[in-house]
XYZ file of C-alpha atoms in Angstrom:
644
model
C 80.387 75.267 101.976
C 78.162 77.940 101.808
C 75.953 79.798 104.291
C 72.973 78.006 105.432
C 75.338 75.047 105.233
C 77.643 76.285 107.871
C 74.571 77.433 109.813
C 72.830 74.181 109.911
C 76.136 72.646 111.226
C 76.264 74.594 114.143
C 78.450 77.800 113.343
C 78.120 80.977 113.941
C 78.724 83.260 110.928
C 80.177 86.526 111.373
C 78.767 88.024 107.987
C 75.507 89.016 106.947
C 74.420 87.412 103.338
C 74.649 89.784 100.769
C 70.983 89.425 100.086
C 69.836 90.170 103.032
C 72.845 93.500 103.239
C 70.609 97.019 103.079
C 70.677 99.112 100.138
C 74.913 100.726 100.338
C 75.364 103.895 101.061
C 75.793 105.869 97.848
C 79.465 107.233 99.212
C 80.561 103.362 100.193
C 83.927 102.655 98.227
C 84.380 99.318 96.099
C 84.656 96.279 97.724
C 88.360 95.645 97.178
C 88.504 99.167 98.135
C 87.267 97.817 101.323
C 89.070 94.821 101.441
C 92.464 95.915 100.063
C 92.526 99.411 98.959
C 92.719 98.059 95.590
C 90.756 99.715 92.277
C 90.759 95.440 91.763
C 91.095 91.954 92.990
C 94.208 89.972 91.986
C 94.459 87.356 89.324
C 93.863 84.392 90.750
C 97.197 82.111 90.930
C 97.413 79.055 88.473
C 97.957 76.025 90.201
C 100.961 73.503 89.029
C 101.962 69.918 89.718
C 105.070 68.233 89.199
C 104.881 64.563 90.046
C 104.837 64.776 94.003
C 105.684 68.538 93.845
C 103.158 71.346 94.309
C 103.309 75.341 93.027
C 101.226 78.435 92.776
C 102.661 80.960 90.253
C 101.154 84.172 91.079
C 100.359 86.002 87.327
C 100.494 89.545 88.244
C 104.040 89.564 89.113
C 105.627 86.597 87.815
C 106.379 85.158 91.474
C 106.358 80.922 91.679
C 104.981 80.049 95.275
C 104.824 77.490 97.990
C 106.935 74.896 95.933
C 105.703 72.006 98.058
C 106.586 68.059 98.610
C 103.393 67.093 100.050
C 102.834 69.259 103.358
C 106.789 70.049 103.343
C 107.617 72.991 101.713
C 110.503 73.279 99.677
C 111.208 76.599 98.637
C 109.060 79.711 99.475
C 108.795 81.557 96.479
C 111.370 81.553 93.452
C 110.956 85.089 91.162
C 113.172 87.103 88.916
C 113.679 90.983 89.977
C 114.881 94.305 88.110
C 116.636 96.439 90.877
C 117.666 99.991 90.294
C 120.700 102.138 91.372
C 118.594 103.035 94.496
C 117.745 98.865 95.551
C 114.080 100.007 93.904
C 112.313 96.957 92.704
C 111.382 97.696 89.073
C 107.524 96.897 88.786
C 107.019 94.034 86.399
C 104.366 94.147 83.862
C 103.703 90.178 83.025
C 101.936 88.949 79.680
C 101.130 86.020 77.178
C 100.670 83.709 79.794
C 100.266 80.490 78.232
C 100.233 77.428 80.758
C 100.222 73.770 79.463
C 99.256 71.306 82.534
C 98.799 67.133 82.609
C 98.656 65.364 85.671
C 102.048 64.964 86.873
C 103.593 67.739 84.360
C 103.399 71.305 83.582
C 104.833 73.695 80.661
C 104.197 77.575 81.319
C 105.561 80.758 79.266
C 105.443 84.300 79.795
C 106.595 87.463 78.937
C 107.877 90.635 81.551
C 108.319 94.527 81.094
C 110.489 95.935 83.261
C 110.031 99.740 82.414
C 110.895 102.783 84.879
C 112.880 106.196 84.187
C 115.920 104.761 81.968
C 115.498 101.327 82.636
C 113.750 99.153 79.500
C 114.230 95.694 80.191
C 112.128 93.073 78.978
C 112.524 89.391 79.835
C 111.053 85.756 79.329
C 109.961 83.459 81.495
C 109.706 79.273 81.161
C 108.731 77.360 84.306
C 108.537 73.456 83.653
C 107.740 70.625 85.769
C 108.479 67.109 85.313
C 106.716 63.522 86.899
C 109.837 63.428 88.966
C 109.209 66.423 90.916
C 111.671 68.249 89.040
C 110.918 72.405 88.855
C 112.513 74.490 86.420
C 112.549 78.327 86.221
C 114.263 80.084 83.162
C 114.944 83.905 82.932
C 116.367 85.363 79.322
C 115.579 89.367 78.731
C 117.363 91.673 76.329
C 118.122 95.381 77.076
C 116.223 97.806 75.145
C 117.963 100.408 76.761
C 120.811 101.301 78.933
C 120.819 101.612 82.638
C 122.101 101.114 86.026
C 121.016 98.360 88.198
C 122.116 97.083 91.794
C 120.720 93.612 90.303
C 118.812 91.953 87.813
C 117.972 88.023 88.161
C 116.790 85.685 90.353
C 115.810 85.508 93.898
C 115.201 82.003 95.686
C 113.662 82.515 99.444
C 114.108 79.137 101.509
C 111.436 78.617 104.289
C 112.100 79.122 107.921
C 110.107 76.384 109.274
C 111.419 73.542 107.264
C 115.328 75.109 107.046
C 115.921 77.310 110.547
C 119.051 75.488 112.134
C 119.139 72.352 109.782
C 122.502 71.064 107.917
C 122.756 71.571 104.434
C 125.478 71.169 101.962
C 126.743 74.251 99.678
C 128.599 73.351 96.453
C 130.680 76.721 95.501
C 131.402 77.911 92.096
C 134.849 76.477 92.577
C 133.331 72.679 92.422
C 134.250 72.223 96.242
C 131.536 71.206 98.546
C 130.833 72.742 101.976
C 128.684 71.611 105.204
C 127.018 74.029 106.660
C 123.657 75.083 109.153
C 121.043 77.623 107.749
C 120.998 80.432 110.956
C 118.940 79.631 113.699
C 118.843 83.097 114.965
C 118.878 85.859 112.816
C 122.495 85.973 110.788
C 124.061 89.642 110.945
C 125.503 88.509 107.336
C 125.594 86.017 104.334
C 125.792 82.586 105.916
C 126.730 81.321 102.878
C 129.302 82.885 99.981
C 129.841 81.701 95.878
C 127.061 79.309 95.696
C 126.487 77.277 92.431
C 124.026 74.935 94.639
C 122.584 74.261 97.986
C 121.146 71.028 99.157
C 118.987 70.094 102.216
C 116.921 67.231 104.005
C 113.108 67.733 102.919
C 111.797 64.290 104.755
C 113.324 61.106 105.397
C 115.138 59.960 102.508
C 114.637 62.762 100.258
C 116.883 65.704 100.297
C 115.918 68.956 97.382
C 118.486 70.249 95.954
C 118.468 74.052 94.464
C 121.051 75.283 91.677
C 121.828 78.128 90.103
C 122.703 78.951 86.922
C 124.125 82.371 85.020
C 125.671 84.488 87.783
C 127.025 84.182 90.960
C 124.778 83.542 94.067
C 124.864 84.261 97.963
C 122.387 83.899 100.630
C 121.621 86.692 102.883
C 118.847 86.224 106.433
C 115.790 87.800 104.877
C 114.478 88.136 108.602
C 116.636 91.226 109.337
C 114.517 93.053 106.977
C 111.320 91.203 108.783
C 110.886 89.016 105.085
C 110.316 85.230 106.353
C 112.677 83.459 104.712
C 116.314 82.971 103.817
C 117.360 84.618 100.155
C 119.561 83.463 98.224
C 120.307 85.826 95.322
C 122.472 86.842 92.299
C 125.678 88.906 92.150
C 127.802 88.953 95.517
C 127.510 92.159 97.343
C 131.077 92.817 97.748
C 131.438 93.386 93.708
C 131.196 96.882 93.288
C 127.398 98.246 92.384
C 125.556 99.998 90.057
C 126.236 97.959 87.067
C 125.780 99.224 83.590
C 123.978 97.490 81.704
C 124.223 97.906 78.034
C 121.715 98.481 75.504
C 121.451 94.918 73.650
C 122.702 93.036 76.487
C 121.427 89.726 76.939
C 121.219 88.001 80.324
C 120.352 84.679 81.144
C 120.022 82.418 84.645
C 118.230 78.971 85.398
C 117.050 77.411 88.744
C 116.593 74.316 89.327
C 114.817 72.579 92.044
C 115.260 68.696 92.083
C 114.583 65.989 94.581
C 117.260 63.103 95.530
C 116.499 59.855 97.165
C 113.443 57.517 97.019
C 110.430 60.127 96.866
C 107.361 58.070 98.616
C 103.797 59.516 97.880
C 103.602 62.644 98.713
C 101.356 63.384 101.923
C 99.168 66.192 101.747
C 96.481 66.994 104.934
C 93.248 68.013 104.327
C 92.358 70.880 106.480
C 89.231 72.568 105.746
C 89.513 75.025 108.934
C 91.661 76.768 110.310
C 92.755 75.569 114.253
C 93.185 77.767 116.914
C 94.725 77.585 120.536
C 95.905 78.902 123.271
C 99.037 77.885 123.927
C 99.219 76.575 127.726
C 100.542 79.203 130.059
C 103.050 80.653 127.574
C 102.765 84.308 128.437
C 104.102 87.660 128.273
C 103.150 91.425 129.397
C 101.536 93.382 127.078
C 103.872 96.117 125.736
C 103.181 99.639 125.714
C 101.214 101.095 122.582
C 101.992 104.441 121.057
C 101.314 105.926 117.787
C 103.167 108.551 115.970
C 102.835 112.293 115.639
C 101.189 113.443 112.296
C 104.090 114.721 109.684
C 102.873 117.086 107.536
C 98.954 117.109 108.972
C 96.905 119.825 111.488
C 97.457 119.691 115.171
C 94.765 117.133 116.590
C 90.717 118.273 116.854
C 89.388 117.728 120.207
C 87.729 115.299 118.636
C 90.479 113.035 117.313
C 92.388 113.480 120.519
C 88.832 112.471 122.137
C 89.094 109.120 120.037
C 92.613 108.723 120.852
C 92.347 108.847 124.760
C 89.462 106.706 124.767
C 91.773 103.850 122.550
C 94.204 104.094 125.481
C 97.467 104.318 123.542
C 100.301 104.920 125.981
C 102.414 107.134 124.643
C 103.041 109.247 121.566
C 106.666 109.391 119.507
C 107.716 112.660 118.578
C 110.939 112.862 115.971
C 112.853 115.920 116.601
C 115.531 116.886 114.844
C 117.698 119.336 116.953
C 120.208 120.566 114.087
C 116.987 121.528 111.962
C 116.695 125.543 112.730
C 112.704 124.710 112.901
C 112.726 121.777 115.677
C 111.087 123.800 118.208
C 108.028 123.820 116.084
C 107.724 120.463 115.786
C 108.556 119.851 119.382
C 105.750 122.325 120.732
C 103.286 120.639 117.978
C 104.450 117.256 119.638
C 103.409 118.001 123.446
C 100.291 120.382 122.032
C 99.178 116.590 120.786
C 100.613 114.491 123.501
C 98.132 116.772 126.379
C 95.301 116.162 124.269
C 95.740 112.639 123.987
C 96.495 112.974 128.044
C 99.854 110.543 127.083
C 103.474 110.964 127.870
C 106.012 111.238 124.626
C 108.175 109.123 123.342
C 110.755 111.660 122.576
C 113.370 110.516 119.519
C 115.820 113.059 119.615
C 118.350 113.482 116.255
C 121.824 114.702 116.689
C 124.978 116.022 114.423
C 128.409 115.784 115.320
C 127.407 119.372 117.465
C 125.446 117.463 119.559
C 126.482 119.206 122.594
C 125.183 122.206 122.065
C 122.023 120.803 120.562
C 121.083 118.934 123.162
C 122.316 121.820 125.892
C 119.771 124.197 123.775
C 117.151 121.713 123.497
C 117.254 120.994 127.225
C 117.215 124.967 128.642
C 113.645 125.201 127.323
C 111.936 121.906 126.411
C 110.045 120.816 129.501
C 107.662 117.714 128.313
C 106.365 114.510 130.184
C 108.713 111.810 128.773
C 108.432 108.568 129.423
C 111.431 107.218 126.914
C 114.203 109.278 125.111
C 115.330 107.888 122.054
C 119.012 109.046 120.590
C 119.783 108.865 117.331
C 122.726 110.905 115.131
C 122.068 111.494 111.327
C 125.038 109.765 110.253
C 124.707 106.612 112.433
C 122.933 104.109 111.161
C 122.945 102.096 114.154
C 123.491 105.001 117.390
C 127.272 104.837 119.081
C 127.350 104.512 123.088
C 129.077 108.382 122.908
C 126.196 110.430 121.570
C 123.781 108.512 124.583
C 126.054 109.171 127.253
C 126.472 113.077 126.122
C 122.481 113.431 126.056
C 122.184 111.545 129.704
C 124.102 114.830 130.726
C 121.084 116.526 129.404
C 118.276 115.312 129.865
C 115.958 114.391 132.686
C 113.088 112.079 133.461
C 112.498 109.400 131.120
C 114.733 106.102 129.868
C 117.379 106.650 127.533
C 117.369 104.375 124.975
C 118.988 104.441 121.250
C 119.132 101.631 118.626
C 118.365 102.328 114.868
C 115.921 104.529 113.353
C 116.547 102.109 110.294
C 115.524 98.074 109.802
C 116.553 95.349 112.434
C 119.412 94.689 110.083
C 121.198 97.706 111.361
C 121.058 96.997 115.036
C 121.770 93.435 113.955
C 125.149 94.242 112.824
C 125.509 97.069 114.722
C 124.810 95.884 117.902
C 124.650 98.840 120.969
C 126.738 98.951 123.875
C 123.825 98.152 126.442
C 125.676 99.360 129.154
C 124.835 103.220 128.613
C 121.420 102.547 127.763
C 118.199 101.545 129.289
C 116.359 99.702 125.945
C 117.228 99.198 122.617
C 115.059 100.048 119.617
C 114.408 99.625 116.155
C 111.925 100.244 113.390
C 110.228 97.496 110.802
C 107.949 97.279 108.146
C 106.988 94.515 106.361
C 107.618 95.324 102.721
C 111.298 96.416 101.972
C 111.845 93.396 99.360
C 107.861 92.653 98.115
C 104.792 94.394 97.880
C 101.946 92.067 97.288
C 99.919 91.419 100.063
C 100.829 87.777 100.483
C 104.115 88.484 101.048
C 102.996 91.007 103.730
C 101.110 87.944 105.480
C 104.180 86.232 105.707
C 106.358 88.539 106.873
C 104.345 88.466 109.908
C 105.873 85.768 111.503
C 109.383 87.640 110.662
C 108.843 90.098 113.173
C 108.795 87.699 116.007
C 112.265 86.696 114.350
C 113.686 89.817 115.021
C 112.529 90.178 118.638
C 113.856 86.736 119.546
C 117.377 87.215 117.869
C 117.449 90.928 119.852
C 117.179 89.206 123.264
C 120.201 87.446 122.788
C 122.575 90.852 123.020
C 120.147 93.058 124.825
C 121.103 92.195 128.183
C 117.917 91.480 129.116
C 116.841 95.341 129.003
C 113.438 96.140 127.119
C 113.081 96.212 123.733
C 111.124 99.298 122.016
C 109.771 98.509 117.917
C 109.338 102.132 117.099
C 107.666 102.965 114.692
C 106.030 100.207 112.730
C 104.639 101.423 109.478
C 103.109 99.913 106.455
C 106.125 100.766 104.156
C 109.722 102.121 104.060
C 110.434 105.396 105.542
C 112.068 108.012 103.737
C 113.997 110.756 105.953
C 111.493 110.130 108.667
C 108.549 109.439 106.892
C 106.393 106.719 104.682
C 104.478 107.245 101.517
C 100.861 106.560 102.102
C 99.850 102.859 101.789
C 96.853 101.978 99.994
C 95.959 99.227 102.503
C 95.774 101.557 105.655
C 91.991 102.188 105.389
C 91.247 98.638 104.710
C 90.588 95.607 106.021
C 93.875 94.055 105.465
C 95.225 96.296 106.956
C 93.056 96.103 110.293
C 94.079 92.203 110.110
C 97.664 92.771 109.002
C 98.001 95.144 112.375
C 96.519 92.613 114.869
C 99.226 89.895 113.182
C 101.934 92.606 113.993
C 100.746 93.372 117.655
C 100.497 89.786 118.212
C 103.796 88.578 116.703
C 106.028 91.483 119.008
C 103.795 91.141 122.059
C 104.604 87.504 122.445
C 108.141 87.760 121.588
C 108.205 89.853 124.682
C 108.991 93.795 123.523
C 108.354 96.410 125.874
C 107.169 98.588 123.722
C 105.527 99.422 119.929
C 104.885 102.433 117.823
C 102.359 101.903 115.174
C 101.756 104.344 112.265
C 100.531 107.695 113.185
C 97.567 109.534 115.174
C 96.106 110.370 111.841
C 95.943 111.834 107.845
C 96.707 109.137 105.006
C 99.571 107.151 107.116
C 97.245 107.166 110.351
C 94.779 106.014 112.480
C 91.981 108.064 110.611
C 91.589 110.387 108.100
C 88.779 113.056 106.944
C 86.668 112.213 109.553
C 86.496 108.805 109.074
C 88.458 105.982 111.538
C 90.362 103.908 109.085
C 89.625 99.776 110.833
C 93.023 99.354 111.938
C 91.801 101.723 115.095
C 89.609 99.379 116.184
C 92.148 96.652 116.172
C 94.923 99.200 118.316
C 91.799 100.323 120.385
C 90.703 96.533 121.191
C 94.415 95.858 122.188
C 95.581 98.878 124.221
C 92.450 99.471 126.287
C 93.455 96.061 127.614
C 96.851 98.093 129.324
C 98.689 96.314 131.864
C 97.265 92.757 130.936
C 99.362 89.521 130.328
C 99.586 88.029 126.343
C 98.959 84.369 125.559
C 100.648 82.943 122.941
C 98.215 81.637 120.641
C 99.292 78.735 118.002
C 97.571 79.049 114.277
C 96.995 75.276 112.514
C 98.042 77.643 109.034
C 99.524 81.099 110.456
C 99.013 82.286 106.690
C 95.516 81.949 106.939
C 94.706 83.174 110.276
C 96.016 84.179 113.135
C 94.620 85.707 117.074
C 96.320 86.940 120.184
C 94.710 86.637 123.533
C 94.972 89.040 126.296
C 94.290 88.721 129.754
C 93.604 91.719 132.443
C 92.080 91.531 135.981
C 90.143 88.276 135.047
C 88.941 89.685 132.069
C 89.955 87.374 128.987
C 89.760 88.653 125.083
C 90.967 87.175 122.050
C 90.985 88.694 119.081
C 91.030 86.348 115.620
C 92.439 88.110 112.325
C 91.200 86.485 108.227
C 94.667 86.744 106.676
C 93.214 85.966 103.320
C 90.329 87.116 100.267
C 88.393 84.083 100.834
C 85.843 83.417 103.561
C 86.379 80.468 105.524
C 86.153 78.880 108.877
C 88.257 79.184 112.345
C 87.562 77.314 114.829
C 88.958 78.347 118.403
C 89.583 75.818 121.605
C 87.256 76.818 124.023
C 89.569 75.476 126.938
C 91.092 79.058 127.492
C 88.388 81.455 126.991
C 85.592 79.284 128.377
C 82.298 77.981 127.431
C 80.497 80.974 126.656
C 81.888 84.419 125.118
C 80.733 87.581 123.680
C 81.424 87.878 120.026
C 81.471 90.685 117.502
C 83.235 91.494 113.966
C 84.920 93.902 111.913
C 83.594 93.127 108.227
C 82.925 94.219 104.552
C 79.461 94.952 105.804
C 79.931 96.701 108.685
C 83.277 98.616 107.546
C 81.062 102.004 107.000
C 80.079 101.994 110.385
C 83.323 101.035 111.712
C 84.355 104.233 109.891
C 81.762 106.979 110.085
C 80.635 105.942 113.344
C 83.447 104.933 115.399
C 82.356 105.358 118.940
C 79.175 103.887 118.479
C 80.347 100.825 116.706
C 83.002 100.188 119.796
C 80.458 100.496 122.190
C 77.755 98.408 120.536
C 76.652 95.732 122.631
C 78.475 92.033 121.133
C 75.934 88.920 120.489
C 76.326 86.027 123.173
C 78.152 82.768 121.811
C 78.277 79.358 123.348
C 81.263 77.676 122.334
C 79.797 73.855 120.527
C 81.295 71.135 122.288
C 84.893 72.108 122.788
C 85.081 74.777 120.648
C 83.802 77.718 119.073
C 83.318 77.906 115.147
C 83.212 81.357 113.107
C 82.543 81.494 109.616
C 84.585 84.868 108.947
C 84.449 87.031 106.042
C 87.510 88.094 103.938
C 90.141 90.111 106.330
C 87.424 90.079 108.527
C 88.327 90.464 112.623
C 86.313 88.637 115.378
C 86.340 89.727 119.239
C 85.348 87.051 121.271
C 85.263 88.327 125.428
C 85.250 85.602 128.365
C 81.864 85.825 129.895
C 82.837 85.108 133.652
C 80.517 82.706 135.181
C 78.011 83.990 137.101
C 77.162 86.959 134.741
């Protein structure tokens, strides 16, 4: 469908035609510099069939997707992984593709280099599929070198919404058979030990069953690291780890996915847009939004700090680490940027085993507006009721609060003794096990996950996500991201903000103020601010939670303040398309604006203007509005209240 198609229909596009787009500026990066922060667009994936079954295999990393059985989806993705001594995922360099298709059968080879430091591993890959709906995936590589590795095989990630809380059988490598539930919460560990197979309903009749060949298997609850989806991988964690691996060692593993019953003909809906709602009068409070102090950057200008205050972020989190001789510094750098910004801090405090003196020291001379105190010690990773009730002795003003400066996994298993504190916390991001930016789109919905499972042991005391960040953090801080001055990452930060405001948190860090992990950086405003800006100038308003007909497609959040209604509506993929949005919540007319390829220089270079630009008026058609959006585009759609 292309533009004056779309047009002549009745919807309202959201881009400008490229023919029509004025001469770029000279200083305008690439688009998928734009889009993705990418020097180039991904390969695109090479569809497969298997009888009734459906795949994607993605080329530039060797990762089979979406194994489907019609509309039911069988297995989330199914890869092979090379993991160093330090759980780093070696970087696979795929080749010599060769795919053979039919119509109900596919043949495809490939070859991997897995090559980092002292690791030299190179593997082979056959994926076949048969008119029964039979998928196989085989892994052989040979060691050019040796090496230590944490693991080296196969990873199979079972979906959430077709597995969360259903039976399934296990066989174990000792032949026996065992009935069992995948988690419906979040599972603190392995549901499931020594697996040779696993077997579950897919639709009436017809159950899949996965098996494994070539090593032992285990499943661990991929959502405590945010991932959405159960894993089930090789080599038991409670064998000891690294393993050498020898040069000239072979290694060899199988998977085999294979449905059991009377398949009928598979089902599969067409849906050519994506559908979005409002879902009744399920609501929640919008949770505070802070950002981060700089690490390693200049105090803020007067004119970032300007920015900042205008955004109306509600706090900002300083990390201070009171057995570092030079913590004062950082502290004084911390409430320098909180005035500017006009905001209280969110004060993270980090403690040794002399934390009595540390916090007696820090507390004789470090007079701040606080509006939360976080307690962590450095060799905790999840924070012990003893160190929070020492630094309530200390310190004044503010809620105490400790958790895990770590992933959800540690608060998961390490769960707090909510009695001595006033909110728990803990930190995500969403790509600990994958990098592509798929697999960030689906991690989305694992953040919700965690939220949910957390309110089951909190007490019903606030939750605080601090910080969220765009990768791992490494003693306190994360590597720059190449998708934090794009697009993606403007839509991948509205998913985020929409997933933990409707599972109810109190609060959220995101990123920081600004430099390469922030919220801009030499002089320009990177579009993620816009999204944070759109969001927490709407402070103190109630969240709607808003259902997606294909979450991995697109996804909005609505907010709600003094009458006011927004909703804000995120592209989660590199193709154009069309969202429609039910009109019944927002009302017959709206004012609508975007955040596109196009317009992503002024978004940029011209901030303030672009947020106060006056939107174009909108009249929803029928029972609901239709936007043609642009790829990781964002739409703003405001309520206009009758009589206006």
């Amino acid at each position: 469908m292309n533009l004056p198609e779309i047009t002549r229909r009745g919807f309202v596009a959201l881009w400008v035609p490229a023919a029509v787009v004025a001469a770029e500026d000279r200083d305008t990066p690439p688009r998928e510099a734009i889009l993705t922060g990418a020097d180039a667009a991904p390969a695109a994936s090479i569809a497969l069939r298997a009888g009734p079954v459906t795949c994607l295999f993605d080329p530039d990393i060797a990762f089979l997707r979406y194994i489907r059985y019609g509309d039911t989806e069988l297995l989330r993705g199914l890869y092979a992984a090379v993991r160093d001594q330090g759980w780093g995922t070696v970087t696979p360099r795929v080749h010599n593709i060769v795919s053979e298709s039919r119509a109900d059968s596919f043949r495809l080879t490939f070859d991997v280099e897995c090559v980092q430091d002292d690791i030299d591993f190179p593997w082979q890959g056959v994926i076949t599929g048969s008119a029964d709906g039979t998928v196989r995936f085989e892994f052989q590589g040979r060691a050019r070198s040796t090496f230590l590795k944490n693991r080296l095989g196969f990873a199979v990630l079972h979906p959430i919404a077709e597995c969360a809380g259903k039976p399934c059988v296990v066989e174990k490598t000792s032949g026996l058979k065992e009935e069992g539930r995948f988690p419906s919460e979040v599972a603190p560990h392995q549901p499931f030990l020594e697996m040779r197979a696993i077997t579950h309903e897919a639709s009436p009749g017809v159950n899949v069953e996965v098996r494994f060949e070539g090593d032992t298997f285990e499943m661990e609850d991929h959502r405590n690291w945010t991932d959405y989806n159960y894993k089930t991988y090789c080599t038991p964690l409670e064998r000891p780890f690294p393993v050498e691996v020898q040069r000239g060692q072979e290694i060899r593993q199988a998977v085999t996915v294979r449905l059991k019953g009377a398949p009928a003909p598979a089902i599969v809906k067409a849906r050519p847009e994506v559908e979005i709602a409002v879902a009744g009068h399920v609501m929640t409070s919008l949770p505070a939004i802070g950002l981060g102090v700089a690490t390693g950057e200049d105090p803020l200008s007067r004119d970032q700090a300007k920015m900042l205050a205008a955004a109306g972020f509600r706090h900002l989190r300083a990390d201070v680490r009171l057995f570092d001789p030079g913590w004062r510094k950082d502290w004084d750098r911390a409430r320098a940027d909180a005035l500017a910004m006009g905001v209280p801090l969110e004060a993270a405090l980090h403690v040794s085993n002399d934390a009595a003196a540390e916090l007696g020291q820090f507390a004789a001379g470090a007079s701040a507006d606080v509006s939360r105190w976080i307690v962590f010690h450095r060799d905790e990773a999840s924070t012990s009721a003893r160190w929070v009730q020492l630094a309530r002795r200390h310190l004044r003003g503010g809620a105490v609060g400790a958790g895990t400066n770590l992933f959800f996994t540690e608060l998961n298993r390490g769960r707090p003794e909510m009695a001595s504190l006033d909110f728990a916390c803990y930190s995500l991001n969403p790509q600990v096990h994958a990098f592509d930016d798929l697999s960030l789109v689906e991690n989305l919905e694992g953040q919700a996950a965690t939220v949910k499972t957390a309110r089951t042991f909190v007490g019903g005391k606030p939750i605080a996500v601090t910080p969220v960040t765009l990768r791992p953090r490494v003693a306190g801080k994360a590597s720059p991201d190449r998708r934090q001055r794009s697009l993606f990452g403007a839509a991948w930060t509205l998913g985020s903000v929409k997933y933990l405001s409707e599972g109810g948190v109190g609060s959220v860090t995101y990123y920081q103020t600004h430099g390469p992990e922030g919220l801009m950086n030499n002089g320009e405003a990177y579009p993620l601010y816009h999204v944070l800006a759109d969001v927490a100038g709407f402070g103190g308003s109630r969240v709607y939670r808003v259902d997606s007909s294909d979450p991995l497609r697109a996804c909005a959040m609505a907010v709600e303040s003094r009458g006011q209604k927004r909703m804000l509506i995120a592209n989660l993929t590199p193709h154009s398309r069309v969202v429609t949005v039910d009109s019944s919540w927002l009302g017959g007319r709206a004012m609508r604006a975007a955040m596109h390829e196009h317009n992503y220089m002024d978004a940029a270079r011209q901030p303030e203007k672009f947020r106060t630009a006056r939107g174009a008026a909108m009249e929803a058609a029928g029972d609901r509005y239709r936007l043609a959006m642009l790829p990781y585009s964002v739409a703003r759609l405001d309520a206009v209240r009758m009589g206006r």
